[in-house]
Amino acid sequence: MNATDAADTDLNLNIELIEIDVLKPSKTNARKVFSKEGIAQLAANIKQHGVLQPILVRVHPNDADCFEIIAGERRYRASKKAKLNTIPCRIIESGDVDSLEKQASENLFREDLNPIEEAYTWLNLLEETGLTQQKLATRYKTSQAHIANRIRLLKLPEEWQQKLVDGEIPPTFARDLVPWAKYPQVFEALPDTIEEIRNNYAEGYVLGPMDFREALEEALHAVTVSVHEANFSVTDDLKKELQVEEFRNAWGAPIERAFNTDLFHELQEKAKAEQKQFMESSGSGSKSTRKNGSLFNDDDEDGIQPVEREVQDTRSPEDVQADIDHAERQAAKKRKEQLGRKYADWKCAWYQQKISEQLDHRKPSDGFLFKLLLFYSITMDNGVNDFRGEHLRSSVKTWGGKIKGERYRLRANSWEGLGSVQSSSKDLAATTLAQYILIPIGHNAFDHSQIGEIAKELAIDIETEWELTEDFLQLHTKPQLLELSKEWKFPQDGLEDLKRGELIDRILEMESQLRLEFEKGEDKKQEPASCPKALAKTKLPQFV
């Protein structure tokens, strides 16, 4: 029977054998993937028992001599494979929207419908019926959130949609990928991070949702840069240009990272260059003024802004001198405050290094190690876990434990790694904490004052253990360097004429020579440089 003959009958009740050649699959059917094995099995069954359930068709809207399959395309394909000439069909009158809804009803409740096919089914229904997601959810007995999540999958690159169809990635992971669909670099990095995590397991291991999420986080870190590393001011407008996104790591801590890494590095280099220029000009004693639009946000060294217009001065000479003296005192006070802040940071870093050395040599008691470990354990949700995770992984590897991935961001991974270590727990604690303690303040679990308290408990004394280094001298301007050389009673001949960099080299040369002579006992009158009084008195601030 062909479509023209069927048109003269009661189409809603008509079940006829129709030539298979005049049946056409519907273009609106979202189901595109049919298992070859499943079709072959159904074809074998049809050869033995025939088509037990007629397929649903209508007269083709664009070709009256053919029929469009509304429901039953799988049976149609199997019948063709079984080489049938005709197939039983139920012919109905149906408009486009009604046909689409009947296709959806058949497809949506099949277990083998893949997520992408389901997504297209929901999308077609929304576009053709005009119904909202909520009304569709009510009609098809599902949730609005489920419909929305499925449709979002269509934002993924086609390659990753196919991975989902092929079962290479689970739907939950595909949903995690959707927010990053606009960043192709993430998807370029993902295969490598997934493969890296897969290599940590025995052959045949099936990666779980948490493994895929770890791979995604690794990929995000590989193609972005942390905004917190910026040496320039990151405004809201600049965040848009840098393509800054916030996401939460596996510990739940919020992280801001920039996807426009080229612009970030360009601004970073510019900021460093301006900072270097500022430091050089400050060190040479010249007045530093800020350029318009400068990314390096720091005050002029002496706090005095140049005046470009002439104003008649009615002050007496005494008042003028008093104002000059006041300005100089204010500038000196400001320079002293700036140096105090630098001293606090340097002193804290120095303490951290000394504490790390003691930890590494197992000097602290078991009770002290326990206190440090306990403190770190209760601060693991502060958003600074990437640093500690890397150090923990390194320590576990050192002591023969199991490592997983490049970072420990998952609590389960951390526990699994620690649980695989067979060495002394005190040794592992000490080596790990020796690395943790060196994490810069701001990312560390401790603040400045707490580092000072640890140093005090370990009897670390900066006044007796301090030694002169170049990085310490770099904290100072030229006038401050001259003051230090006087405090140490170094020879002053020619020092005033040197540039700041030359002055630092000269001080280091004198210190090296004096220390050598002092250790040999050749000159007991002139001692090497001792800890500056201002540094010894510097208090480490506490940040709440």
Coordinates of C-alpha atoms in Angstrom, one line a residue:
M1 CA 0.0 0.0 0.0
N2 CA 1.3 3.5 -0.8
A3 CA 0.5 6.9 0.7
T4 CA -2.0 7.9 -2.0
D5 CA -4.1 4.8 -1.5
A6 CA -4.0 5.2 2.3
A7 CA -5.3 8.8 2.1
D8 CA -8.8 7.6 1.1
T9 CA -9.2 5.6 4.3
D10 CA -9.8 6.4 8.0
L11 CA -6.2 7.3 8.8
N12 CA -6.6 7.2 12.6
L13 CA -7.6 3.5 12.7
N14 CA -5.8 2.2 9.6
I15 CA -3.1 -0.5 10.1
E16 CA -1.6 -1.6 6.8
L17 CA 1.4 -3.4 5.4
I18 CA 3.3 -0.6 3.7
E19 CA 6.2 -1.0 1.4
I20 CA 9.4 -0.3 3.2
D21 CA 10.8 1.9 0.4
V22 CA 8.1 4.6 0.9
L23 CA 8.9 5.0 4.6
K24 CA 11.1 8.0 5.5
P25 CA 12.6 8.7 8.9
S26 CA 11.6 12.0 10.4
K27 CA 14.1 14.9 10.4
T28 CA 12.7 16.1 13.7
N29 CA 13.5 12.9 15.5
A30 CA 16.3 13.8 17.9
R31 CA 17.4 10.1 18.2
K32 CA 20.4 9.8 15.8
V33 CA 22.4 7.0 17.4
F34 CA 21.3 3.4 17.0
S35 CA 23.4 0.5 18.3
K36 CA 24.5 -1.7 15.4
E37 CA 24.5 -4.7 17.8
G38 CA 21.0 -3.9 19.0
I39 CA 19.7 -3.5 15.4
A40 CA 21.2 -6.8 14.5
Q41 CA 19.6 -8.6 17.4
L42 CA 16.2 -7.0 16.6
A43 CA 16.6 -8.0 12.9
A44 CA 17.2 -11.6 13.9
N45 CA 14.1 -11.5 16.1
I46 CA 12.0 -10.0 13.3
K47 CA 13.1 -12.7 10.9
Q48 CA 11.9 -15.3 13.3
H49 CA 8.7 -13.6 14.7
G50 CA 8.0 -10.7 12.4
V51 CA 7.3 -7.1 13.5
L52 CA 5.1 -7.5 16.5
Q53 CA 4.2 -3.8 17.0
P54 CA 3.3 -1.6 14.1
I55 CA 5.3 1.6 13.6
L56 CA 3.5 4.9 13.7
V57 CA 3.5 7.0 10.5
R58 CA 1.7 9.9 8.8
V59 CA 1.5 11.0 5.2
H60 CA 4.8 12.8 4.5
P61 CA 4.1 16.6 4.7
N62 CA 6.4 17.2 1.7
D63 CA 5.8 14.1 -0.4
A64 CA 2.2 12.6 -0.7
D65 CA 3.6 9.4 -2.1
C66 CA 5.6 8.6 1.0
F67 CA 5.1 8.2 4.8
E68 CA 7.0 9.9 7.6
I69 CA 7.9 7.7 10.6
I70 CA 6.7 9.3 13.8
A71 CA 7.6 6.5 16.1
G72 CA 9.4 3.2 15.5
E73 CA 12.5 4.1 13.5
R74 CA 14.5 1.4 15.3
R75 CA 12.0 -1.3 14.1
Y76 CA 12.1 0.2 10.6
R77 CA 15.9 0.0 10.5
A78 CA 15.9 -3.6 11.8
S79 CA 13.2 -4.6 9.2
K80 CA 15.5 -3.2 6.4
K81 CA 18.4 -5.2 7.8
A82 CA 16.1 -8.3 7.8
K83 CA 15.4 -7.5 4.1
L84 CA 11.6 -7.2 4.6
N85 CA 9.7 -5.7 1.7
T86 CA 6.8 -4.5 3.8
I87 CA 6.2 -3.5 7.4
P88 CA 3.0 -3.1 9.4
C89 CA 2.2 0.6 10.1
R90 CA -0.5 2.5 11.9
I91 CA -1.3 5.5 9.8
I92 CA -2.6 8.6 11.7
E93 CA -3.4 12.2 10.9
S94 CA -0.9 14.4 12.8
G95 CA 0.4 17.9 12.6
D96 CA 4.1 18.8 13.0
V97 CA 3.8 19.7 16.8
D98 CA 1.7 16.6 17.5
S99 CA 4.2 14.4 15.7
L100 CA 7.0 15.9 17.6
E101 CA 5.3 15.3 20.9
K102 CA 4.6 11.7 20.0
Q103 CA 8.3 11.2 19.1
A104 CA 9.3 12.7 22.4
S105 CA 7.0 10.5 24.3
E106 CA 8.5 7.4 22.8
N107 CA 12.2 8.6 23.0
L108 CA 12.3 10.2 26.4
F109 CA 11.5 7.1 28.4
R110 CA 14.0 4.8 26.6
E111 CA 17.0 3.9 28.6
D112 CA 19.4 3.9 25.6
L113 CA 18.6 7.6 24.7
N114 CA 21.9 9.4 25.1
P115 CA 22.1 12.8 26.9
I116 CA 22.7 14.8 23.7
E117 CA 19.7 13.2 21.9
E118 CA 17.6 13.9 25.0
A119 CA 18.8 17.5 25.0
Y120 CA 17.8 18.0 21.3
T121 CA 14.4 16.4 22.1
W122 CA 13.7 19.0 24.9
L123 CA 15.0 21.8 22.7
N124 CA 12.8 20.8 19.8
L125 CA 9.8 20.6 22.1
L126 CA 10.5 24.1 23.5
E127 CA 10.8 25.6 20.1
E128 CA 7.9 23.9 18.4
T129 CA 5.3 23.8 21.2
G130 CA 6.0 27.2 22.8
L131 CA 5.7 25.7 26.2
T132 CA 8.0 26.7 29.1
Q133 CA 10.5 24.3 30.6
Q134 CA 8.3 24.1 33.7
K135 CA 5.2 23.2 31.7
L136 CA 7.2 20.6 29.8
A137 CA 8.5 19.2 33.1
T138 CA 5.0 18.8 34.4
R139 CA 3.7 17.2 31.2
Y140 CA 6.6 14.7 31.0
K141 CA 6.8 14.1 34.7
T142 CA 10.4 15.3 35.2
S143 CA 12.0 18.4 36.8
Q144 CA 12.6 21.8 35.2
A145 CA 16.3 21.6 36.4
H146 CA 16.8 18.3 34.6
I147 CA 15.5 19.8 31.3
A148 CA 17.7 22.9 31.8
N149 CA 20.8 20.8 32.6
R150 CA 20.3 18.6 29.5
I151 CA 19.9 21.6 27.1
R152 CA 23.0 23.2 28.5
L153 CA 25.0 20.2 27.3
L154 CA 24.5 21.6 23.7
K155 CA 26.9 24.4 24.5
L156 CA 29.8 22.0 24.6
P157 CA 32.1 21.7 21.6
E158 CA 30.9 19.0 19.2
E159 CA 33.9 16.8 20.0
W160 CA 33.0 16.7 23.6
Q161 CA 29.4 16.1 22.9
Q162 CA 30.5 13.1 20.9
K163 CA 32.6 11.9 23.9
L164 CA 29.5 12.1 26.0
V165 CA 27.5 10.1 23.4
D166 CA 30.3 7.5 23.2
G167 CA 30.4 7.1 26.9
E168 CA 33.9 8.4 27.3
I169 CA 32.8 11.0 29.9
P170 CA 29.8 10.8 32.3
P171 CA 26.9 13.3 32.1
T172 CA 27.8 14.7 35.5
F173 CA 31.2 15.7 34.3
A174 CA 29.8 17.0 31.0
R175 CA 27.7 19.3 33.1
D176 CA 30.8 20.5 35.0
L177 CA 32.3 21.4 31.6
V178 CA 29.5 23.6 30.4
P179 CA 30.5 26.9 32.2
W180 CA 33.9 26.7 30.4
A181 CA 32.5 26.1 26.9
K182 CA 33.5 29.6 25.8
Y183 CA 37.2 28.8 26.6
P184 CA 38.5 26.4 24.0
Q185 CA 41.9 26.2 25.7
V186 CA 40.3 24.3 28.6
F187 CA 39.2 21.6 26.2
E188 CA 42.6 21.5 24.6
A189 CA 44.2 20.8 27.9
L190 CA 41.7 18.3 29.2
P191 CA 42.7 15.2 27.3
D192 CA 46.2 15.4 28.8
T193 CA 45.0 15.9 32.3
I194 CA 42.5 13.1 32.0
E195 CA 45.2 10.8 30.7
E196 CA 47.6 11.8 33.5
I197 CA 45.1 10.9 36.1
R198 CA 44.2 7.6 34.3
N199 CA 47.9 6.7 34.4
N200 CA 47.8 6.7 38.2
Y201 CA 45.6 3.7 38.2
A202 CA 45.9 0.1 37.1
E203 CA 44.9 -0.8 33.5
G204 CA 41.1 -1.2 33.2
Y205 CA 40.3 1.2 36.0
V206 CA 37.2 3.3 35.2
L207 CA 37.6 6.9 36.2
G208 CA 34.8 8.2 38.5
P209 CA 33.2 11.7 38.7
M210 CA 35.8 13.0 41.2
D211 CA 38.6 11.9 38.9
F212 CA 37.1 13.8 36.0
R213 CA 36.6 16.9 38.2
E214 CA 40.2 16.7 39.3
A215 CA 41.2 16.6 35.7
L216 CA 39.1 19.7 35.0
E217 CA 40.7 21.6 37.8
E218 CA 44.2 20.6 36.5
A219 CA 43.2 21.9 33.1
L220 CA 41.9 25.1 34.4
H221 CA 45.1 25.8 36.3
A222 CA 47.2 24.9 33.2
V223 CA 45.5 27.5 31.0
T224 CA 44.9 30.3 33.5
V225 CA 46.8 32.4 36.0
S226 CA 45.9 33.4 39.5
V227 CA 44.7 37.0 39.9
H228 CA 46.3 37.1 43.4
E229 CA 49.7 37.0 41.7
A230 CA 49.1 40.3 40.0
N231 CA 51.5 43.1 40.8
F232 CA 49.0 45.6 39.5
S233 CA 45.6 46.8 40.5
V234 CA 42.9 44.6 39.1
T235 CA 39.7 46.7 38.7
D236 CA 36.3 45.4 37.7
D237 CA 36.7 46.7 34.2
L238 CA 40.2 45.1 33.9
K239 CA 38.7 41.8 35.1
K240 CA 36.5 41.8 32.1
E241 CA 39.5 42.3 29.8
L242 CA 41.5 39.6 31.6
Q243 CA 38.5 37.3 31.4
V244 CA 38.6 36.6 35.1
E245 CA 36.3 33.8 36.3
E246 CA 35.7 32.6 39.9
F247 CA 35.3 28.9 40.6
R248 CA 35.6 26.7 43.7
N249 CA 38.3 24.1 44.0
A250 CA 37.7 20.6 45.3
W251 CA 38.0 22.0 48.9
G252 CA 35.2 24.5 48.3
A253 CA 37.5 27.5 48.4
P254 CA 36.8 30.3 45.9
I255 CA 39.5 31.0 43.3
E256 CA 39.8 33.8 40.8
R257 CA 41.8 33.1 37.7
A258 CA 42.4 35.0 34.4
F259 CA 41.9 33.3 31.1
N260 CA 43.5 36.1 29.1
T261 CA 47.0 35.1 30.1
D262 CA 48.8 37.1 27.4
L263 CA 47.3 40.4 28.7
F264 CA 48.0 39.4 32.3
H265 CA 51.7 38.7 31.6
E266 CA 52.0 41.9 29.6
L267 CA 50.6 44.0 32.5
Q268 CA 52.7 42.0 35.0
E269 CA 55.9 42.9 33.1
K270 CA 54.9 46.5 32.9
A271 CA 54.2 46.7 36.6
K272 CA 57.5 45.0 37.4
A273 CA 59.4 47.5 35.2
E274 CA 57.7 50.4 36.8
Q275 CA 58.4 49.0 40.3
K276 CA 62.0 48.5 39.3
Q277 CA 62.3 52.1 38.0
F278 CA 60.6 53.4 41.2
M279 CA 63.0 51.5 43.4
E280 CA 66.1 52.6 41.5
S281 CA 65.0 56.3 41.6
S282 CA 64.2 55.9 45.3
G283 CA 67.6 54.4 46.0
S284 CA 69.5 57.1 44.2
G285 CA 67.9 59.8 46.4
S286 CA 66.0 61.4 43.5
K287 CA 62.4 62.4 43.7
S288 CA 60.0 59.8 42.2
T289 CA 56.8 61.0 40.7
R290 CA 54.0 58.7 39.4
K291 CA 53.1 58.7 35.7
N292 CA 49.5 59.1 34.7
G293 CA 47.9 55.7 34.2
S294 CA 50.7 53.9 36.1
L295 CA 50.0 50.3 37.0
F296 CA 52.4 50.5 39.9
N297 CA 50.5 52.0 42.8
D298 CA 52.9 53.4 45.3
D299 CA 53.4 56.8 46.9
D300 CA 56.2 59.2 46.1
E301 CA 59.2 58.5 48.5
D302 CA 59.0 61.9 50.2
G303 CA 55.3 62.4 49.8
I304 CA 55.6 65.9 48.2
Q305 CA 53.9 66.5 44.9
P306 CA 55.5 68.9 42.5
V307 CA 53.8 72.3 42.0
E308 CA 53.7 73.5 38.4
R309 CA 52.1 77.0 38.8
E310 CA 53.7 79.9 40.5
V311 CA 52.0 81.3 43.6
Q312 CA 53.2 84.5 45.4
D313 CA 54.7 83.4 48.8
T314 CA 53.7 85.9 51.6
R315 CA 55.4 83.8 54.4
S316 CA 58.3 85.1 56.4
P317 CA 61.7 83.4 56.0
E318 CA 61.2 81.8 59.4
D319 CA 57.9 80.4 58.4
V320 CA 59.3 79.1 55.1
Q321 CA 62.1 77.4 57.0
A322 CA 59.6 76.0 59.5
D323 CA 57.5 74.5 56.7
I324 CA 60.6 73.0 55.1
D325 CA 61.7 71.4 58.3
H326 CA 58.1 70.1 58.9
A327 CA 58.0 68.6 55.4
E328 CA 61.4 67.0 55.9
R329 CA 60.3 65.5 59.2
Q330 CA 57.1 64.1 57.6
A331 CA 59.1 62.7 54.7
A332 CA 61.6 61.1 57.1
K333 CA 58.7 59.7 59.2
K334 CA 57.1 58.2 56.1
R335 CA 60.3 56.6 54.9
K336 CA 60.8 55.1 58.4
E337 CA 57.3 53.7 58.3
Q338 CA 57.9 52.2 54.9
L339 CA 61.1 50.6 56.0
G340 CA 59.4 49.3 59.1
R341 CA 56.8 47.4 56.9
K342 CA 59.6 46.1 54.8
Y343 CA 61.5 44.9 57.9
A344 CA 58.4 43.1 59.2
D345 CA 58.0 41.1 55.9
W346 CA 61.7 40.4 55.7
K347 CA 61.9 39.4 59.4
C348 CA 59.0 37.1 59.0
A349 CA 60.5 35.4 55.9
W350 CA 63.8 35.0 57.8
Y351 CA 62.0 33.3 60.7
Q352 CA 60.2 31.0 58.3
Q353 CA 63.5 29.9 56.8
K354 CA 65.0 29.2 60.3
I355 CA 61.9 27.4 61.5
S356 CA 62.0 25.2 58.3
E357 CA 65.6 24.3 58.9
Q358 CA 64.8 23.2 62.5
L359 CA 61.9 21.2 61.3
D360 CA 63.9 19.6 58.6
H361 CA 66.5 18.5 61.1
R362 CA 63.8 17.0 63.4
K363 CA 64.7 19.3 66.3
P364 CA 61.2 20.2 67.5
S365 CA 59.5 17.9 70.0
D366 CA 56.6 15.6 69.2
G367 CA 54.3 17.8 71.0
F368 CA 55.3 20.9 69.0
L369 CA 54.9 19.0 65.7
F370 CA 51.4 17.9 66.8
K371 CA 50.4 21.5 67.5
L372 CA 51.6 22.6 64.0
L373 CA 49.8 19.7 62.3
L374 CA 46.6 20.4 64.3
F375 CA 46.7 24.0 63.3
Y376 CA 47.1 23.3 59.7
S377 CA 44.4 20.7 59.8
I378 CA 41.8 23.1 61.1
T379 CA 42.8 25.8 58.5
M380 CA 42.5 23.6 55.4
D381 CA 39.4 25.5 54.1
N382 CA 41.1 28.9 53.9
G383 CA 41.5 28.8 50.2
V384 CA 45.3 28.4 50.2
N385 CA 45.4 24.6 49.8
D386 CA 47.1 24.5 46.4
F387 CA 50.4 25.4 48.0
R388 CA 50.0 22.9 50.8
G389 CA 48.7 20.2 48.5
E390 CA 51.8 20.4 46.4
H391 CA 54.1 20.2 49.4
L392 CA 52.1 17.3 50.9
R393 CA 52.3 15.4 47.6
S394 CA 56.1 16.0 47.6
S395 CA 56.5 14.7 51.1
V396 CA 54.4 11.6 50.5
K397 CA 56.4 10.8 47.4
T398 CA 59.7 11.2 49.4
W399 CA 58.5 8.7 52.0
G400 CA 57.4 6.1 49.4
G401 CA 53.7 6.8 49.6
K402 CA 51.1 6.8 46.8
I403 CA 50.8 10.0 44.8
K404 CA 47.9 11.0 42.5
G405 CA 47.9 13.7 40.0
E406 CA 50.0 16.9 40.2
R407 CA 48.1 18.3 43.2
Y408 CA 46.2 17.1 46.3
R409 CA 43.0 19.2 46.2
L410 CA 40.7 16.4 47.3
R411 CA 40.5 15.3 51.0
A412 CA 40.1 11.7 49.8
N413 CA 43.3 11.9 47.8
S414 CA 45.2 13.5 50.7
W415 CA 44.1 10.8 53.1
E416 CA 44.8 8.0 50.6
G417 CA 48.3 9.4 50.1
L418 CA 49.1 9.7 53.8
G419 CA 47.6 6.3 54.5
S420 CA 50.0 4.7 52.0
V421 CA 53.1 6.0 53.9
Q422 CA 54.8 3.4 56.0
S423 CA 57.7 5.6 57.3
S424 CA 57.8 7.3 60.7
S425 CA 54.9 9.7 61.2
K426 CA 57.2 12.2 62.9
D427 CA 59.6 12.2 59.9
L428 CA 56.7 12.8 57.5
A429 CA 55.2 15.5 59.7
A430 CA 58.6 17.3 60.0
T431 CA 59.5 17.2 56.3
T432 CA 56.0 18.3 55.3
L433 CA 55.8 21.1 57.8
A434 CA 59.3 22.3 56.8
Q435 CA 57.9 23.0 53.4
Y436 CA 54.5 24.3 54.6
I437 CA 56.2 26.9 56.9
L438 CA 57.9 28.5 53.9
I439 CA 54.6 29.3 52.1
P440 CA 54.4 33.1 51.7
I441 CA 52.3 35.0 54.3
G442 CA 48.9 35.6 52.8
H443 CA 48.8 32.0 51.5
N444 CA 50.1 30.4 54.7
A445 CA 48.0 29.2 57.5
F446 CA 49.9 31.5 59.9
D447 CA 50.2 35.3 59.9
H448 CA 53.3 37.4 60.8
S449 CA 52.9 37.3 64.6
Q450 CA 52.2 33.6 64.7
I451 CA 55.4 32.9 62.8
G452 CA 57.1 35.0 65.4
E453 CA 55.6 33.0 68.2
I454 CA 56.8 29.7 66.6
A455 CA 60.3 31.2 66.3
K456 CA 60.2 32.2 70.0
E457 CA 59.1 28.7 71.1
L458 CA 62.0 27.2 69.1
A459 CA 64.4 29.7 70.7
I460 CA 65.3 31.3 67.3
D461 CA 67.0 34.7 68.1
I462 CA 67.5 37.1 65.2
E463 CA 69.9 39.3 67.1
T464 CA 72.5 36.5 67.5
E465 CA 71.8 34.4 64.3
W466 CA 71.3 37.2 61.8
E467 CA 73.9 37.7 59.0
L468 CA 74.2 40.4 56.4
T469 CA 72.8 39.5 52.9
E470 CA 72.2 41.3 49.7
D471 CA 68.4 40.9 49.8
F472 CA 68.4 42.7 53.2
L473 CA 70.4 45.6 51.8
Q474 CA 68.0 45.9 48.9
L475 CA 65.3 47.0 51.3
H476 CA 67.0 50.3 51.8
T477 CA 67.3 53.6 50.0
K478 CA 70.8 55.1 49.6
P479 CA 70.5 57.4 52.7
Q480 CA 69.3 54.4 54.7
L481 CA 72.3 52.4 53.5
L482 CA 74.7 55.1 54.6
E483 CA 73.0 55.2 58.0
L484 CA 73.5 51.4 58.4
S485 CA 77.2 51.6 57.4
K486 CA 77.6 54.2 60.2
E487 CA 75.8 51.9 62.7
W488 CA 78.2 49.1 61.8
K489 CA 81.2 51.5 62.0
F490 CA 82.3 50.7 58.5
P491 CA 84.8 53.1 56.9
Q492 CA 82.9 56.0 55.2
D493 CA 85.5 57.2 52.7
G494 CA 84.0 57.5 49.3
L495 CA 80.6 56.0 50.2
E496 CA 78.7 59.2 49.6
D497 CA 79.9 59.3 46.0
L498 CA 78.6 55.8 45.1
K499 CA 75.3 55.0 43.4
R500 CA 72.9 52.8 45.4
G501 CA 73.8 49.6 43.6
E502 CA 77.5 50.3 43.9
L503 CA 77.0 51.1 47.6
I504 CA 75.4 47.8 48.2
D505 CA 78.3 46.0 46.5
R506 CA 80.8 48.0 48.6
I507 CA 79.1 47.2 51.9
L508 CA 79.0 43.5 51.1
E509 CA 82.7 43.6 50.2
M510 CA 83.6 45.3 53.5
E511 CA 81.5 42.8 55.4
S512 CA 83.1 39.8 53.7
Q513 CA 86.6 41.2 54.4
L514 CA 85.8 42.1 58.0
R515 CA 84.2 38.7 58.7
L516 CA 87.2 36.9 57.2
E517 CA 89.7 38.9 59.4
F518 CA 87.5 38.5 62.5
E519 CA 87.3 34.8 62.1
K520 CA 91.1 34.6 61.7
G521 CA 91.5 36.7 64.8
E522 CA 93.5 39.4 62.8
D523 CA 91.3 42.3 63.9
K524 CA 89.2 42.1 67.0
K525 CA 88.5 45.8 67.1
Q526 CA 86.3 45.9 64.0
E527 CA 83.5 43.4 64.1
P528 CA 81.3 42.3 61.2
A529 CA 77.9 43.8 60.8
S530 CA 75.4 42.9 63.5
C531 CA 71.6 42.8 63.5
P532 CA 70.4 46.4 63.0
K533 CA 68.7 47.7 66.1
A534 CA 65.6 48.7 64.1
L535 CA 65.2 45.2 62.7
A536 CA 65.6 43.6 66.1
K537 CA 62.9 45.9 67.6
T538 CA 60.5 45.4 64.7
K539 CA 57.3 43.8 65.8
L540 CA 55.5 41.4 63.5
P541 CA 51.9 42.6 62.9
Q542 CA 48.9 40.4 63.5
F543 CA 46.2 40.3 60.9
V544 CA 42.7 39.4 61.9

